[in-house]
PDB file of C-alpha atoms and ligand atoms in Angstrom:
ATOM      1  CA  UNK R  24      66.015 109.352 148.594  1.00  0.00           C
ATOM      2  CA  UNK R  25      69.555 107.886 148.716  1.00  0.00           C
ATOM      3  CA  UNK R  26      72.163 110.217 150.170  1.00  0.00           C
ATOM      4  CA  UNK R  27      75.300 109.074 148.255  1.00  0.00           C
ATOM      5  CA  UNK R  28      78.680 109.817 149.708  1.00  0.00           C
ATOM      6  CA  UNK R  29      80.101 110.664 146.178  1.00  0.00           C
ATOM      7  CA  UNK R  30      82.796 108.789 144.206  1.00  0.00           C
ATOM      8  CA  UNK R  31      85.543 108.495 147.168  1.00  0.00           C
ATOM      9  CA  UNK R  32      83.361 108.092 150.159  1.00  0.00           C
ATOM     10  CA  UNK R  33      82.217 104.721 151.557  1.00  0.00           C
ATOM     11  CA  UNK R  34      78.605 104.197 151.088  1.00  0.00           C
ATOM     12  CA  UNK R  35      77.225 104.118 154.415  1.00  0.00           C
ATOM     13  CA  UNK R  36      73.802 106.044 154.293  1.00  0.00           C
ATOM     14  CA  UNK R  37      71.106 104.072 152.479  1.00  0.00           C
ATOM     15  CA  UNK R  38      68.232 106.581 152.600  1.00  0.00           C
ATOM     16  CA  UNK R  39      67.420 109.819 154.085  1.00  0.00           C
ATOM     17  CA  UNK R  40      65.002 109.337 157.086  1.00  0.00           C
ATOM     18  CA  UNK R  41      61.540 110.727 156.453  1.00  0.00           C
ATOM     19  CA  UNK R  42      60.317 110.949 160.052  1.00  0.00           C
ATOM     20  CA  UNK R  43      56.617 111.442 160.421  1.00  0.00           C
ATOM     21  CA  UNK R  44      55.601 113.667 163.450  1.00  0.00           C
ATOM     22  CA  UNK R  45      53.898 111.824 166.371  1.00  0.00           C
ATOM     23  CA  UNK R  46      50.376 111.788 166.210  1.00  0.00           C
ATOM     24  CA  UNK R  47      47.902 112.292 169.128  1.00  0.00           C
ATOM     25  CA  UNK R  48      44.715 110.476 170.086  1.00  0.00           C
ATOM     26  CA  UNK R  49      42.101 112.830 171.158  1.00  0.00           C
ATOM     27  CA  UNK R  50      39.596 111.075 173.725  1.00  0.00           C
ATOM     28  CA  UNK R  51      36.239 111.693 175.276  1.00  0.00           C
ATOM     29  CA  UNK R  52      35.575 110.377 178.715  1.00  0.00           C
ATOM     30  CA  UNK R  53      32.055 109.270 180.114  1.00  0.00           C
ATOM     31  CA  UNK R  54      30.343 110.870 183.173  1.00  0.00           C
ATOM     32  CA  UNK R  55      26.969 110.436 184.669  1.00  0.00           C
ATOM     33  CA  UNK R  56      25.983 114.176 184.017  1.00  0.00           C
ATOM     34  CA  UNK R  57      26.786 115.611 180.822  1.00  0.00           C
ATOM     35  CA  UNK R  58      23.693 115.260 178.411  1.00  0.00           C
ATOM     36  CA  UNK R  59      23.891 112.949 175.591  1.00  0.00           C
ATOM     37  CA  UNK R  60      22.680 115.622 173.174  1.00  0.00           C
ATOM     38  CA  UNK R  61      25.449 117.956 174.445  1.00  0.00           C
ATOM     39  CA  UNK R  62      28.156 115.428 173.647  1.00  0.00           C
ATOM     40  CA  UNK R  63      26.677 114.707 170.155  1.00  0.00           C
ATOM     41  CA  UNK R  64      26.788 118.525 169.591  1.00  0.00           C
ATOM     42  CA  UNK R  65      30.306 118.795 170.536  1.00  0.00           C
ATOM     43  CA  UNK R  66      31.341 115.849 168.080  1.00  0.00           C
ATOM     44  CA  UNK R  67      29.510 117.512 165.291  1.00  0.00           C
ATOM     45  CA  UNK R  68      30.830 121.065 166.151  1.00  0.00           C
ATOM     46  CA  UNK R  69      34.465 120.402 166.767  1.00  0.00           C
ATOM     47  CA  UNK R  70      35.146 117.112 164.975  1.00  0.00           C
ATOM     48  CA  UNK R  71      33.192 117.596 161.770  1.00  0.00           C
ATOM     49  CA  UNK R  72      31.016 114.460 162.370  1.00  0.00           C
ATOM     50  CA  UNK R  73      27.687 113.929 160.946  1.00  0.00           C
ATOM     51  CA  UNK R  74      24.842 113.487 163.388  1.00  0.00           C
ATOM     52  CA  UNK R  75      24.803 109.752 162.844  1.00  0.00           C
ATOM     53  CA  UNK R  76      28.492 109.529 163.379  1.00  0.00           C
ATOM     54  CA  UNK R  77      28.450 111.577 166.584  1.00  0.00           C
ATOM     55  CA  UNK R  78      25.534 109.794 167.950  1.00  0.00           C
ATOM     56  CA  UNK R  79      27.527 106.376 167.447  1.00  0.00           C
ATOM     57  CA  UNK R  80      30.670 107.658 169.190  1.00  0.00           C
ATOM     58  CA  UNK R  81      28.737 109.341 172.014  1.00  0.00           C
ATOM     59  CA  UNK R  82      26.996 105.926 172.663  1.00  0.00           C
ATOM     60  CA  UNK R  83      30.498 104.180 172.677  1.00  0.00           C
ATOM     61  CA  UNK R  84      31.735 106.535 175.260  1.00  0.00           C
ATOM     62  CA  UNK R  85      28.612 106.031 177.249  1.00  0.00           C
ATOM     63  CA  UNK R  86      28.737 102.356 177.200  1.00  0.00           C
ATOM     64  CA  UNK R  87      32.559 101.771 177.246  1.00  0.00           C
ATOM     65  CA  UNK R  88      33.721 104.861 179.426  1.00  0.00           C
ATOM     66  CA  UNK R  89      36.058 106.175 176.794  1.00  0.00           C
ATOM     67  CA  UNK R  90      36.423 106.426 173.100  1.00  0.00           C
ATOM     68  CA  UNK R  91      39.020 107.949 170.578  1.00  0.00           C
ATOM     69  CA  UNK R  92      37.138 110.751 168.590  1.00  0.00           C
ATOM     70  CA  UNK R  93      40.114 111.684 166.404  1.00  0.00           C
ATOM     71  CA  UNK R  94      43.877 111.543 165.715  1.00  0.00           C
ATOM     72  CA  UNK R  95      45.836 114.737 165.039  1.00  0.00           C
ATOM     73  CA  UNK R  96      49.141 116.536 165.022  1.00  0.00           C
ATOM     74  CA  UNK R  97      50.086 117.808 168.672  1.00  0.00           C
ATOM     75  CA  UNK R  98      49.072 121.413 168.086  1.00  0.00           C
ATOM     76  CA  UNK R  99      45.641 120.454 166.427  1.00  0.00           C
ATOM     77  CA  UNK R 100      44.926 117.878 169.235  1.00  0.00           C
ATOM     78  CA  UNK R 101      45.642 120.504 171.961  1.00  0.00           C
ATOM     79  CA  UNK R 102      43.262 123.045 170.331  1.00  0.00           C
ATOM     80  CA  UNK R 103      40.552 120.353 170.198  1.00  0.00           C
ATOM     81  CA  UNK R 104      40.972 119.439 173.747  1.00  0.00           C
ATOM     82  CA  UNK R 105      40.904 123.264 174.757  1.00  0.00           C
ATOM     83  CA  UNK R 106      37.784 123.910 172.662  1.00  0.00           C
ATOM     84  CA  UNK R 107      35.886 120.919 174.061  1.00  0.00           C
ATOM     85  CA  UNK R 108      36.998 121.670 177.758  1.00  0.00           C
ATOM     86  CA  UNK R 109      36.181 125.428 177.309  1.00  0.00           C
ATOM     87  CA  UNK R 110      32.831 124.664 175.684  1.00  0.00           C
ATOM     88  CA  UNK R 111      31.784 122.184 178.577  1.00  0.00           C
ATOM     89  CA  UNK R 112      32.962 124.473 181.252  1.00  0.00           C
ATOM     90  CA  UNK R 113      30.902 127.278 179.817  1.00  0.00           C
ATOM     91  CA  UNK R 114      27.892 125.182 179.806  1.00  0.00           C
ATOM     92  CA  UNK R 115      28.601 123.895 183.280  1.00  0.00           C
ATOM     93  CA  UNK R 116      28.986 120.157 182.264  1.00  0.00           C
ATOM     94  CA  UNK R 117      31.720 117.911 183.837  1.00  0.00           C
ATOM     95  CA  UNK R 118      32.691 116.391 180.378  1.00  0.00           C
ATOM     96  CA  UNK R 119      36.376 115.581 180.129  1.00  0.00           C
ATOM     97  CA  UNK R 120      38.444 115.402 176.997  1.00  0.00           C
ATOM     98  CA  UNK R 121      42.217 114.291 176.860  1.00  0.00           C
ATOM     99  CA  UNK R 122      44.937 113.583 174.502  1.00  0.00           C
ATOM    100  CA  UNK R 123      47.538 110.829 174.385  1.00  0.00           C
ATOM    101  CA  UNK R 124      50.451 110.056 172.138  1.00  0.00           C
ATOM    102  CA  UNK R 125      49.390 107.427 169.717  1.00  0.00           C
TER     103      UNK R 125
HETATM  104  N1  TYC W 218      26.793 109.226 180.447  1.00  0.00           N
HETATM  105  C1  TYC W 218      25.948 110.515 180.002  1.00  0.00           C
HETATM  106  C2  TYC W 218      24.574 110.449 180.231  1.00  0.00           C
HETATM  107  O1  TYC W 218      24.109 109.207 180.491  1.00  0.00           O
HETATM  108  C3  TYC W 218      26.251 110.689 178.539  1.00  0.00           C
HETATM  109  C4  TYC W 218      27.700 110.893 178.111  1.00  0.00           C
HETATM  110  C5  TYC W 218      28.243 110.375 176.967  1.00  0.00           C
HETATM  111  C6  TYC W 218      28.500 111.805 178.873  1.00  0.00           C
HETATM  112  C7  TYC W 218      29.493 110.713 176.411  1.00  0.00           C
HETATM  113  C8  TYC W 218      29.947 112.136 178.551  1.00  0.00           C
HETATM  114  O2  TYC W 218      31.712 111.714 177.150  1.00  0.00           O
HETATM  115  C9  TYC W 218      30.332 111.250 177.391  1.00  0.00           C
HETATM  116  N2  TYC W 218      23.856 111.496 180.139  1.00  0.00           N
END
């Protein structure tokens, strides 16, 4: 929207800035010990993926070492990372989940 200066002002502003909030990638890291089915379960449970989607992403992490599993606001990304890390720790798996500004 235009933020005019009124009749007497010099028109300097062109439009109001509509700043989007920064978004954060949530990433899963590969390791040699966490069972594949456990990772698939995490992707279904915390990221709302279907079994097929979850299996595909799990395999990508397994083969490439890391994959982005979703992009969220800072607050939601932190919640996802905490949920995954707590769940993995409770089940004594070394799975790592991190977030990074897009
Ligand atoms: N590499 C693990 C295995 O062979 C599977 C795995 C996949 C672990 C994805 C972590 O984020 C991960 N059991």
